[in-house]
XYZ file of N, CA, C and O in Angstrom:
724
model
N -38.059 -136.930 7.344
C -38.239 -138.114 6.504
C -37.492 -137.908 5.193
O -37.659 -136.818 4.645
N -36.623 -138.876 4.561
C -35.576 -138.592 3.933
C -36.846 -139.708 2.344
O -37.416 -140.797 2.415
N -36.760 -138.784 1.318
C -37.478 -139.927 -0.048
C -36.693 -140.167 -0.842
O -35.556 -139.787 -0.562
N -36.806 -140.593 -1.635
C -36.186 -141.386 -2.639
C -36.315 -140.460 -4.226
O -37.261 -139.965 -4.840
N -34.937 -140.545 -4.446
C -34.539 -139.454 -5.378
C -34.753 -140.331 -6.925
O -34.869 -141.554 -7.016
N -34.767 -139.301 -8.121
C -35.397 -139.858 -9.156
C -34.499 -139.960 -10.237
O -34.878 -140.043 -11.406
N -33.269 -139.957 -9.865
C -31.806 -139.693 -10.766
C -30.316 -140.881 -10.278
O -29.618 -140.557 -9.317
N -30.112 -141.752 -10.802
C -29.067 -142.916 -10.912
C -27.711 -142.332 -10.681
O -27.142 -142.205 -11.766
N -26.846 -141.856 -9.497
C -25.958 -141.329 -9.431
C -24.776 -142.272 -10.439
O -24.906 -143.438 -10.812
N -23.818 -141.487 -10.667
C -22.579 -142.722 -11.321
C -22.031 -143.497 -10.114
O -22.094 -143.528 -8.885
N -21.511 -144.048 -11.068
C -20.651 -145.080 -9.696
C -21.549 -146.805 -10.215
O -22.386 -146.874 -11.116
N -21.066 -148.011 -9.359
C -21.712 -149.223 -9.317
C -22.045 -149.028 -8.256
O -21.664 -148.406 -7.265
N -23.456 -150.139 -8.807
C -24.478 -150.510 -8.146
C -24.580 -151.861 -8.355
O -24.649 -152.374 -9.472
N -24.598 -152.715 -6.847
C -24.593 -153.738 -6.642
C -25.812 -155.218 -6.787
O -26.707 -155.101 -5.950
N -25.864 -155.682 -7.108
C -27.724 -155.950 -7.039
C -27.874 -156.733 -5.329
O -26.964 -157.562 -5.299
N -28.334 -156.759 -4.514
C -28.371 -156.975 -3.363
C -29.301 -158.532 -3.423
O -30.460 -158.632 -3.825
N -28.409 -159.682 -2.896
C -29.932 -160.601 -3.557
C -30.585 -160.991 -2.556
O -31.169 -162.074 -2.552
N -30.588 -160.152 -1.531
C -31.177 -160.286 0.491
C -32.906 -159.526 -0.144
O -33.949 -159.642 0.501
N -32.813 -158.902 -1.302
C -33.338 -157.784 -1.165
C -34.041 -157.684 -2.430
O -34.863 -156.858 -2.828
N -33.501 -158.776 -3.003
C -34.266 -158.866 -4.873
C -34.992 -160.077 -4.989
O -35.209 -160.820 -4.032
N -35.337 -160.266 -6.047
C -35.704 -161.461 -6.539
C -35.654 -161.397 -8.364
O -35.445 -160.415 -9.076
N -35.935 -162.865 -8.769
C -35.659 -162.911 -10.253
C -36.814 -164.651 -10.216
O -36.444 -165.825 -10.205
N -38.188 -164.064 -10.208
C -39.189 -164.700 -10.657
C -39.409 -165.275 -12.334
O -38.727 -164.862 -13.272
N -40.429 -166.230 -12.445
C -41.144 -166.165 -13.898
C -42.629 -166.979 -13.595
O -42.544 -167.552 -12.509
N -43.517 -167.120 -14.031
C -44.480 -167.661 -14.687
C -44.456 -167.864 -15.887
O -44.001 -167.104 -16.742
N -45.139 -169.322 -16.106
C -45.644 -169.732 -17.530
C -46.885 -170.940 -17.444
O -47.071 -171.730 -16.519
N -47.495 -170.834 -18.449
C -49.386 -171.417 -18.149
C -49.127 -172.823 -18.477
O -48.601 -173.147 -19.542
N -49.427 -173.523 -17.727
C -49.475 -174.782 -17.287
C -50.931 -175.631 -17.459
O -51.971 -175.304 -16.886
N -50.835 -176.398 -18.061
C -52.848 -177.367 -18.533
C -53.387 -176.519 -19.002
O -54.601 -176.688 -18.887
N -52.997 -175.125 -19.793
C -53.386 -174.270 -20.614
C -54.488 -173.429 -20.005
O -55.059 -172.633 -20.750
N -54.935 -173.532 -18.449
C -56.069 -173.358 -17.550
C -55.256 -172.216 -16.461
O -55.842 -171.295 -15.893
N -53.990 -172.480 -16.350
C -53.410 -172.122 -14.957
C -51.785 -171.573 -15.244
O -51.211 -171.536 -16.333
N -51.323 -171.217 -14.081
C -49.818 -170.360 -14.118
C -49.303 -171.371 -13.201
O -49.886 -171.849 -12.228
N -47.626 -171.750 -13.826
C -46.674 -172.412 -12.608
C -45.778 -171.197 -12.340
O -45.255 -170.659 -13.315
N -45.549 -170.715 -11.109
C -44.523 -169.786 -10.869
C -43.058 -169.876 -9.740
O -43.197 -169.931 -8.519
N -42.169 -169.876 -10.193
C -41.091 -169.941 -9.476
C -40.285 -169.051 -9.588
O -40.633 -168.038 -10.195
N -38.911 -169.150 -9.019
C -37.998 -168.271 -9.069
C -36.584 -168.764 -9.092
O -36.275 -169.856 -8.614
N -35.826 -168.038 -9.590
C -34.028 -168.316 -9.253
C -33.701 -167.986 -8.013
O -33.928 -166.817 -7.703
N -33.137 -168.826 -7.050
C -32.530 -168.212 -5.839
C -31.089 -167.888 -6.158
O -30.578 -167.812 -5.041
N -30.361 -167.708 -6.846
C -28.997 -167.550 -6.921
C -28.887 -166.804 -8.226
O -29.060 -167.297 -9.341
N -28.586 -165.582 -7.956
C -28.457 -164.768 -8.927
C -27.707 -163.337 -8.276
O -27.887 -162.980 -7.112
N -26.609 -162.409 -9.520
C -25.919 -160.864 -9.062
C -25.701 -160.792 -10.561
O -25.904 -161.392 -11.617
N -25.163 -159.695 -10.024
C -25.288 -158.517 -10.957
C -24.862 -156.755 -10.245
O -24.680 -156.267 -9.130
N -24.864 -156.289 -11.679
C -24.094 -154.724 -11.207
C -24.887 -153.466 -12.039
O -25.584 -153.830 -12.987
N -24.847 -152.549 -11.853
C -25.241 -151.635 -12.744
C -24.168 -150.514 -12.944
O -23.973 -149.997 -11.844
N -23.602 -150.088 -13.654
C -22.561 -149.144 -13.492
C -22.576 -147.619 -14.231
O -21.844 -147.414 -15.199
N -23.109 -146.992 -13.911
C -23.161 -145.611 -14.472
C -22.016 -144.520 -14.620
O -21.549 -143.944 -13.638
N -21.637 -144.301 -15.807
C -20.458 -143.380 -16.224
C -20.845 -142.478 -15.832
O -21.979 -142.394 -15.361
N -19.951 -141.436 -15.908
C -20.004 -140.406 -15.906
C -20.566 -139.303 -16.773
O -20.674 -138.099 -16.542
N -20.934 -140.107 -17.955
C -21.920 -139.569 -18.777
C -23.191 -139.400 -18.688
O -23.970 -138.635 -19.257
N -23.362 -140.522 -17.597
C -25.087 -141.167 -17.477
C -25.152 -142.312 -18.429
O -26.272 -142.751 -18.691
N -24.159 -142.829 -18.954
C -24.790 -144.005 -19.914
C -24.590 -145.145 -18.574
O -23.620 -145.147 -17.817
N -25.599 -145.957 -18.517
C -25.512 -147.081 -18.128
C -25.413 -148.413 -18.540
O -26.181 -148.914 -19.362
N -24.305 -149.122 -17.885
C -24.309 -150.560 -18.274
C -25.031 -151.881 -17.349
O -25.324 -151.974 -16.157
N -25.102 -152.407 -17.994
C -26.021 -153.363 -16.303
C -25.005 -154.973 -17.071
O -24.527 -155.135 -18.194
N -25.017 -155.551 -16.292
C -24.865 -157.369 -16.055
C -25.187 -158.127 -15.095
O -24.960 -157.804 -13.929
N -25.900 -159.513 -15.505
C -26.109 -159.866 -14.578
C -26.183 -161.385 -15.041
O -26.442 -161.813 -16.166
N -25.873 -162.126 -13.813
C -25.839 -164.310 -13.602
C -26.788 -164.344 -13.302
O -27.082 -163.421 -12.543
N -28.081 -165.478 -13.671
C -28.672 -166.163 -13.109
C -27.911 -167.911 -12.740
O -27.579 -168.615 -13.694
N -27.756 -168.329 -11.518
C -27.685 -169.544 -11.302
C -29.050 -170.412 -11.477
O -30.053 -170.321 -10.769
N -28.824 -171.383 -12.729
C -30.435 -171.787 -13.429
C -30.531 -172.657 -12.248
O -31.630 -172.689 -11.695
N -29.532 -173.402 -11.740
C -29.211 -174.582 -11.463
C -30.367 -173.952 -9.942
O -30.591 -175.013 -9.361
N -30.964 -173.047 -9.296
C -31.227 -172.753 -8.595
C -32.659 -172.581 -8.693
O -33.354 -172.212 -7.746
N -33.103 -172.860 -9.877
C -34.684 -172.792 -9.699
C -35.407 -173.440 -8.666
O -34.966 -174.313 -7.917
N -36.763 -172.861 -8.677
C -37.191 -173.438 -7.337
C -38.770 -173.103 -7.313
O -39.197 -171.978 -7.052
N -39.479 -174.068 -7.575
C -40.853 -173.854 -7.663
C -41.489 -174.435 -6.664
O -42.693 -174.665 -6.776
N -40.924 -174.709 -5.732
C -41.637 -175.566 -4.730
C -42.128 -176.717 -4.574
O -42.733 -177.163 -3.599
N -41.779 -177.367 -5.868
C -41.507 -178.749 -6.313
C -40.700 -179.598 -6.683
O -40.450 -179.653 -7.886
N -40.036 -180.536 -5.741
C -38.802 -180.889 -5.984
C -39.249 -181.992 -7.294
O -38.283 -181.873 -8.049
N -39.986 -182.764 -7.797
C -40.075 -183.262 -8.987
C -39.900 -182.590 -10.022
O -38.989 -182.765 -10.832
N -40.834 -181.696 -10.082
C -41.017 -180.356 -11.689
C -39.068 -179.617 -10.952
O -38.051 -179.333 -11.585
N -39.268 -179.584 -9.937
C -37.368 -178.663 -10.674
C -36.298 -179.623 -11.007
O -35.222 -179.284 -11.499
N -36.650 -180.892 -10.705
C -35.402 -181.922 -11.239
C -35.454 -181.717 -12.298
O -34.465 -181.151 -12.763
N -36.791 -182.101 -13.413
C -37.323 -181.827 -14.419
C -36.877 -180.615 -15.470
O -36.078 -180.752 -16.396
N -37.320 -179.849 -15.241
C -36.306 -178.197 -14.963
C -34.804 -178.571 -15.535
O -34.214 -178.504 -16.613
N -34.576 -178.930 -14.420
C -32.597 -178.652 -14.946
C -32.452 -180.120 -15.218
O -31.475 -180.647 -14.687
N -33.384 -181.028 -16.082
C -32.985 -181.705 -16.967
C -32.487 -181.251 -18.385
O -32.202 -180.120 -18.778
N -32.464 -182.390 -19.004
C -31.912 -181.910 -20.398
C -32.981 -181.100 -21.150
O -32.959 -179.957 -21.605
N -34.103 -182.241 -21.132
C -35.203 -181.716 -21.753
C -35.938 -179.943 -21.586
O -36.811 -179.283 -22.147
N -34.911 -179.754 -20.419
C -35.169 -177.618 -20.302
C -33.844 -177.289 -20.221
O -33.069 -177.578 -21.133
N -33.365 -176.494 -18.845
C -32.514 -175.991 -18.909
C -31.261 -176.459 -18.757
O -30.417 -175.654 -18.363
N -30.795 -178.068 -19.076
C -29.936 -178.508 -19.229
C -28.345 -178.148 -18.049
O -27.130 -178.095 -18.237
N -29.313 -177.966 -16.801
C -27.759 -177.245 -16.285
C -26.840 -177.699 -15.931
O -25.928 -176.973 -15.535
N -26.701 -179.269 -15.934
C -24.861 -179.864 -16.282
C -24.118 -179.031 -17.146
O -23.059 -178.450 -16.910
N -24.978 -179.043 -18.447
C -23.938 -177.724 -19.883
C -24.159 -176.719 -19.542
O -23.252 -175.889 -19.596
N -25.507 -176.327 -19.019
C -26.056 -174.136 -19.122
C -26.282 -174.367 -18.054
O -27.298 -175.028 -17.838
N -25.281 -173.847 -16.688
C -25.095 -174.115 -15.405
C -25.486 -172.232 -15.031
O -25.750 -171.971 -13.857
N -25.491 -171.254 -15.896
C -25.531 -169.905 -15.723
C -26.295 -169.535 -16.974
O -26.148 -170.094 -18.061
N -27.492 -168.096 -16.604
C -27.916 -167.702 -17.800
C -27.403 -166.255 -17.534
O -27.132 -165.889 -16.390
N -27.245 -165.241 -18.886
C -26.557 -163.962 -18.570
C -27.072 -163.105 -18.794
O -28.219 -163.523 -18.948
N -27.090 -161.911 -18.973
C -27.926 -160.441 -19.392
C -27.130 -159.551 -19.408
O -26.792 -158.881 -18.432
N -26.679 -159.428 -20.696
C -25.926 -157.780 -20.628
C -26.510 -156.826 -22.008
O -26.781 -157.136 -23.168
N -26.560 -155.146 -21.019
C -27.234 -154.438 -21.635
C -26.503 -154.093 -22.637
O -25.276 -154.187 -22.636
N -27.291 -153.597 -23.724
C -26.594 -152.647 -24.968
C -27.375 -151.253 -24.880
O -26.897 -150.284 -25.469
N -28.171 -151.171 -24.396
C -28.750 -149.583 -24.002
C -30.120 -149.395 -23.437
O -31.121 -150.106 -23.532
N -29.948 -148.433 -22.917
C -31.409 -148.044 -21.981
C -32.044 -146.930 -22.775
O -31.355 -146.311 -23.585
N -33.320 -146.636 -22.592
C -34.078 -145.725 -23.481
C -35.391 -145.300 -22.529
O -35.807 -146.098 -21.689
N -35.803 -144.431 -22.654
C -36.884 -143.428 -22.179
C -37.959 -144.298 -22.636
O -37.865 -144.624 -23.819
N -38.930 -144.743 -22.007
C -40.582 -144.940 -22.916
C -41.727 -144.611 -21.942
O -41.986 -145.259 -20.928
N -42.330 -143.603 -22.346
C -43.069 -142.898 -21.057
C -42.722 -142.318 -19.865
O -42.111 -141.311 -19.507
N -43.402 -143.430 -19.251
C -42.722 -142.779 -17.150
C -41.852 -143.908 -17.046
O -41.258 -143.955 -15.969
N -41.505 -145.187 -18.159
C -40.599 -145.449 -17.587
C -39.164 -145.712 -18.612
O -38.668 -144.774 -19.236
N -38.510 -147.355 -18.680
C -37.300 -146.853 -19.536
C -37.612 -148.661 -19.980
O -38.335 -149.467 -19.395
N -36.482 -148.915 -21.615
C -36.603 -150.454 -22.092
C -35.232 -150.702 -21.852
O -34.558 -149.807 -22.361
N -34.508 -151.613 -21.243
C -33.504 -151.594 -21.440
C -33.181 -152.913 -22.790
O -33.987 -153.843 -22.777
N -32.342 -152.953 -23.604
C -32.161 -153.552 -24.348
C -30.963 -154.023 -24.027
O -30.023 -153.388 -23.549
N -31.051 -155.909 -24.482
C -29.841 -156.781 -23.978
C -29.547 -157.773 -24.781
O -30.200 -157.990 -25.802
N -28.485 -158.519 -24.393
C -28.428 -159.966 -24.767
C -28.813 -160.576 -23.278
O -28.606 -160.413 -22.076
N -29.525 -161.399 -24.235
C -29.780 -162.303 -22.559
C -29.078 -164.144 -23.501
O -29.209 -164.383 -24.701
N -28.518 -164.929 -22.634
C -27.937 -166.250 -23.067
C -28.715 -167.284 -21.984
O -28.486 -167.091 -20.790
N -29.689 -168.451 -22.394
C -29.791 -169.380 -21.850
C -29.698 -170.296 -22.584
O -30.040 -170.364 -23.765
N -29.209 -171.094 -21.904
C -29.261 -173.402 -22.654
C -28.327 -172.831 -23.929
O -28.621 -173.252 -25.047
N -26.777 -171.515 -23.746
C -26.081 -171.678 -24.999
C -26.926 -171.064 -26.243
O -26.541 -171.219 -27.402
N -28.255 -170.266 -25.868
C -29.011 -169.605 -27.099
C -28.278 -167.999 -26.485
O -27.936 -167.818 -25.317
N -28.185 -167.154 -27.408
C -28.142 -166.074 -27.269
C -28.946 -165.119 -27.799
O -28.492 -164.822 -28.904
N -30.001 -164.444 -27.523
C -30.765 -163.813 -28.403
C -30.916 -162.085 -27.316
O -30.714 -161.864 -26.122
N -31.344 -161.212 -28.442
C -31.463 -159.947 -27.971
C -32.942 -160.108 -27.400
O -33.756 -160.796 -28.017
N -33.352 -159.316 -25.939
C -34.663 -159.287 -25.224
C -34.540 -157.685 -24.931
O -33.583 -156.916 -25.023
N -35.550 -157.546 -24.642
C -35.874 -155.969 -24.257
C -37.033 -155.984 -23.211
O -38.124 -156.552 -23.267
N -36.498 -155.217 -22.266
C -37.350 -155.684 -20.538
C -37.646 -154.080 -20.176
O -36.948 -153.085 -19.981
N -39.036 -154.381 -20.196
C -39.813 -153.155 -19.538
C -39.175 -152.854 -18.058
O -39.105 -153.725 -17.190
N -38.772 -151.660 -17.904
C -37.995 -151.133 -16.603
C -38.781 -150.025 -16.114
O -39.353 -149.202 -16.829
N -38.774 -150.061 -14.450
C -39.593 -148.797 -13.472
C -38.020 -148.862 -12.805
O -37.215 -149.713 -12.426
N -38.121 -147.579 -12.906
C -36.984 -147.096 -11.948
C -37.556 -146.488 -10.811
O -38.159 -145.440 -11.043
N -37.518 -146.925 -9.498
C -38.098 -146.968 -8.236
C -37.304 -145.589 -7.662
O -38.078 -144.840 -7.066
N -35.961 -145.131 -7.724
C -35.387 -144.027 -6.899
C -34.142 -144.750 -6.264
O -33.823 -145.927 -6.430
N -33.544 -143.855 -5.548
C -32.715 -143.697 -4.997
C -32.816 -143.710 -3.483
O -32.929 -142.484 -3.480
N -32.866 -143.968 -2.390
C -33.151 -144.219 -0.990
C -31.402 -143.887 -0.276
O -30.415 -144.322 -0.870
N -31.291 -143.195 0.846
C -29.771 -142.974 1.631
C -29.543 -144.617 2.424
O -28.520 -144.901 3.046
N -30.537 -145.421 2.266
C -30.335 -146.903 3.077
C -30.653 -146.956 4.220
O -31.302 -145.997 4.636
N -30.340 -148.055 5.159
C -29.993 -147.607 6.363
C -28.323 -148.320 6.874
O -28.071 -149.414 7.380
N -27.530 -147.329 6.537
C -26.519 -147.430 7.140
C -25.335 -147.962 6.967
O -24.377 -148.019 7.739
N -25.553 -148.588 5.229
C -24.888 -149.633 5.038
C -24.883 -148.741 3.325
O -24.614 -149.452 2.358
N -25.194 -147.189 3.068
C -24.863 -146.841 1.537
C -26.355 -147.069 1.147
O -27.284 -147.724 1.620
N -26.153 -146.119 -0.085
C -27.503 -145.472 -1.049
C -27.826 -146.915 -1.519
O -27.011 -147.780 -1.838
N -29.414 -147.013 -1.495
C -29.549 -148.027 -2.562
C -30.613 -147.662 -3.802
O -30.823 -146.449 -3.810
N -31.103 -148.142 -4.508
C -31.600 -147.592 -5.501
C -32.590 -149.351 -5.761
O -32.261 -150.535 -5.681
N -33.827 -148.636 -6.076
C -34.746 -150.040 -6.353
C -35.555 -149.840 -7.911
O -36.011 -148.799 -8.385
N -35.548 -150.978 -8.394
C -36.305 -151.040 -10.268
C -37.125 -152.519 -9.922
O -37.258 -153.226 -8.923
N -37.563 -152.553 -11.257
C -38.677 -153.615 -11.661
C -38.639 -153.676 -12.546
O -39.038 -152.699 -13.181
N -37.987 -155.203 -13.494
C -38.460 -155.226 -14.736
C -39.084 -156.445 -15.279
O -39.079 -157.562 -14.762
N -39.421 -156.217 -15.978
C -40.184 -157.549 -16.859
C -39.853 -158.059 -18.074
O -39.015 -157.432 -18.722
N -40.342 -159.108 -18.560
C -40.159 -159.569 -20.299
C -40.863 -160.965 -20.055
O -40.917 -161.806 -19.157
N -41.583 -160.691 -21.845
C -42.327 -162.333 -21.921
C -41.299 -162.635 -22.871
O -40.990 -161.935 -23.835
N -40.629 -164.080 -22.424
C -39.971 -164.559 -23.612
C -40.722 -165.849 -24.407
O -41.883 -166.052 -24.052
N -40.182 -166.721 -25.427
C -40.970 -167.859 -26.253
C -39.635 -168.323 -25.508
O -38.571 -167.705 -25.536
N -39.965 -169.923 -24.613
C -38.901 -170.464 -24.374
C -38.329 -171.187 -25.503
O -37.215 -171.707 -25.445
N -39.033 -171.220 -26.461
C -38.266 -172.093 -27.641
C -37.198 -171.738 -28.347
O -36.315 -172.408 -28.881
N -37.457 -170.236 -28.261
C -36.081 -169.325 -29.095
C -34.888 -169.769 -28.090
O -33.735 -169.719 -28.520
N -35.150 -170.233 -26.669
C -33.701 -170.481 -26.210
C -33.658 -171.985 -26.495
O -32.814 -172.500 -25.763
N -34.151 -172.717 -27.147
C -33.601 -173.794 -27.052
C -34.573 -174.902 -26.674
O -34.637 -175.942 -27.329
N -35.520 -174.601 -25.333
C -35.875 -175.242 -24.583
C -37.507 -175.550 -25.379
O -38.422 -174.744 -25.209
N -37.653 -176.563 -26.070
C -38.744 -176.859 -26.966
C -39.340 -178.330 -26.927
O -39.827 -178.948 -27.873
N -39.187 -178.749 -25.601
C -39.934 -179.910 -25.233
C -41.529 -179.838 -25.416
O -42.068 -178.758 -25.177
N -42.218 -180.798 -25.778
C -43.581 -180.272 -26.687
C -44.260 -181.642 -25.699
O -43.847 -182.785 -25.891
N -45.265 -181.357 -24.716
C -45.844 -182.048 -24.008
C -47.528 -182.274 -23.990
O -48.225 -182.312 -22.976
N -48.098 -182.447 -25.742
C -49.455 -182.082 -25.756
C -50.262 -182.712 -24.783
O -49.904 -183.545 -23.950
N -51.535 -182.169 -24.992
C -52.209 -182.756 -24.412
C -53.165 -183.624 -25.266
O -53.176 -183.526 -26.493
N -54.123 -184.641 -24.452
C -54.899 -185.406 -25.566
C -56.455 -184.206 -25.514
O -57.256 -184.684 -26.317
N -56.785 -183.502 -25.162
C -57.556 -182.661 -25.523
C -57.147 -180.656 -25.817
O -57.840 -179.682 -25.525
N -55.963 -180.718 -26.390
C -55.425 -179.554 -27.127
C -54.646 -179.352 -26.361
O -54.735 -179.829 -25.229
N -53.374 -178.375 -26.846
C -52.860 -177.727 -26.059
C -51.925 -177.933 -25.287
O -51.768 -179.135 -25.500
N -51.200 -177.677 -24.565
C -49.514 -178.455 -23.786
C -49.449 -178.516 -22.386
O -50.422 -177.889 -21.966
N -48.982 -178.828 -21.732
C -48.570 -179.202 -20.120
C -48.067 -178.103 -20.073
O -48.724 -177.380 -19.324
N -46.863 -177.398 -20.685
C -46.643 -176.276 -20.347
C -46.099 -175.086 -21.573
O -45.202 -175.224 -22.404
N -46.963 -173.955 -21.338
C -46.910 -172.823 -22.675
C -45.132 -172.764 -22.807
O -44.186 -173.268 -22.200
N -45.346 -171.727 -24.112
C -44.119 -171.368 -24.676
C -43.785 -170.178 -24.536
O -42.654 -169.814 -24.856
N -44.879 -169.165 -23.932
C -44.424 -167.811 -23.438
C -44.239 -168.136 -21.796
O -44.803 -168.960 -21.076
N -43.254 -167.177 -21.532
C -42.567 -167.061 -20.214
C -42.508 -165.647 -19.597
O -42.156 -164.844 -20.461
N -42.696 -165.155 -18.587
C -42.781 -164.186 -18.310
C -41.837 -164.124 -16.909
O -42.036 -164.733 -15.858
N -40.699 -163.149 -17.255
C -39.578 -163.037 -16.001
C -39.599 -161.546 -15.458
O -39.583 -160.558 -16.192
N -39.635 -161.518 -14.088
C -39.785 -160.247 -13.513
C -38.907 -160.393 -12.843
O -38.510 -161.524 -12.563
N -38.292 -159.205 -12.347
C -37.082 -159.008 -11.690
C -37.642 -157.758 -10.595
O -38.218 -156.728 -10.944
N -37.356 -158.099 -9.417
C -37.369 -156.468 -8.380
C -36.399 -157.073 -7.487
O -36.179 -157.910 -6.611
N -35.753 -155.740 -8.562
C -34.548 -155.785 -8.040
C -33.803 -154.045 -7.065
O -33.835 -152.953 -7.632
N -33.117 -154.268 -5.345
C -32.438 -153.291 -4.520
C -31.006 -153.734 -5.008
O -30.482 -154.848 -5.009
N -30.545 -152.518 -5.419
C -28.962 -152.393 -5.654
C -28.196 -151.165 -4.628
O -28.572 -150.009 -4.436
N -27.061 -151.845 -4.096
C -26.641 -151.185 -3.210
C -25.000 -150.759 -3.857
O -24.082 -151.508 -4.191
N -25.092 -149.264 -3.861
C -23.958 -148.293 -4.282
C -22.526 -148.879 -3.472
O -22.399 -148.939 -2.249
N -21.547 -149.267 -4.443
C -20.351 -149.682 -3.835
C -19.382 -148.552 -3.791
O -19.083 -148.182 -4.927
N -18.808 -147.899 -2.852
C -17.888 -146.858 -1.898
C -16.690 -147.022 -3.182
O -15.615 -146.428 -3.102
């Protein structure tokens, strides 16, 4: 039985999207969670030869998908993620760092044309030989963002407190990246 090693060889790493996902939740009637996901999204991770790593990565917004075709028209209206203009959101790292058992990576992340620095709690899962097709390597990360800092500040109160939908957002990523030859 072959396990999974605890060290990021150099080389790129592919993000596999057969094999990932790029979720979020955010609280909805101030009672409850709406949760969806991006289906269209890559990315790379590329490790020098130093060990410094760089990561990038597309989300296609235009791909959300909550299982509601009303609320995602809604969505990639103007009033959110506008994706006629912000048709792609981006993430590129400026550095990774140790915190406990696991690591923060620090970025720019760009949606709706906002650019702001985020910092996403990271588990680095290992290294795996695959099957057959090259090493892959699996992580998990997270971040709550305020959707308002990007832009997206549609204000939907309610008549007894509170909004249709919060302003914190929470995006998780588990993500398999597969080592390119």
């Amino acid at each position: 039985m072959t396990t999974a090693t605890t060290a990021l060889p150099t080389g790129t790493w592919v993000i596999d999207p057969v094999h990932s996902s790029v979720g979020f939740s955010v609280r909805h009637l101030v009672v409850s969670k709406v949760r969806g996901t991006f289906d269209t999204f890559s990315g790379a991770i590329t490790v020098a030869d130093d060990g410094t790593p760089s990561v990038r990565a597309e989300i296609s917004v235009d791909s959300v998908n909550t299982r509601n075709e009303q609320r995602d028209a809604h969505l990639k209206a103007a009033d959110f993620f506008d994706v006629a203009t912000y048709p792609v959101a981006t993430f590129s790292a400026t550095g990774v760092r140790q915190d406990g058992d696991g690591y923060v990576v620090d970025g720019d992340f760009t949606l709706k044309g906002v650019t702001r620095p985020i910092s996403l709690s990271l588990e680095f899962n290992g290294v795996n030989p695959g099957m057959g097709h090259g090493e892959v390597a699996g992580f998990e990360a997270s971040v709550v963002l305020n959707r308002k800092d990007f832009g997206i500040d549609i204000d939907m109160p309610l008549e007894t407190g509170g909004a249709v939908v919060g302003d914190k957002v929470t995006i998780t990523l588990e993500i398999e990246a597969l080592k390119q030859a």
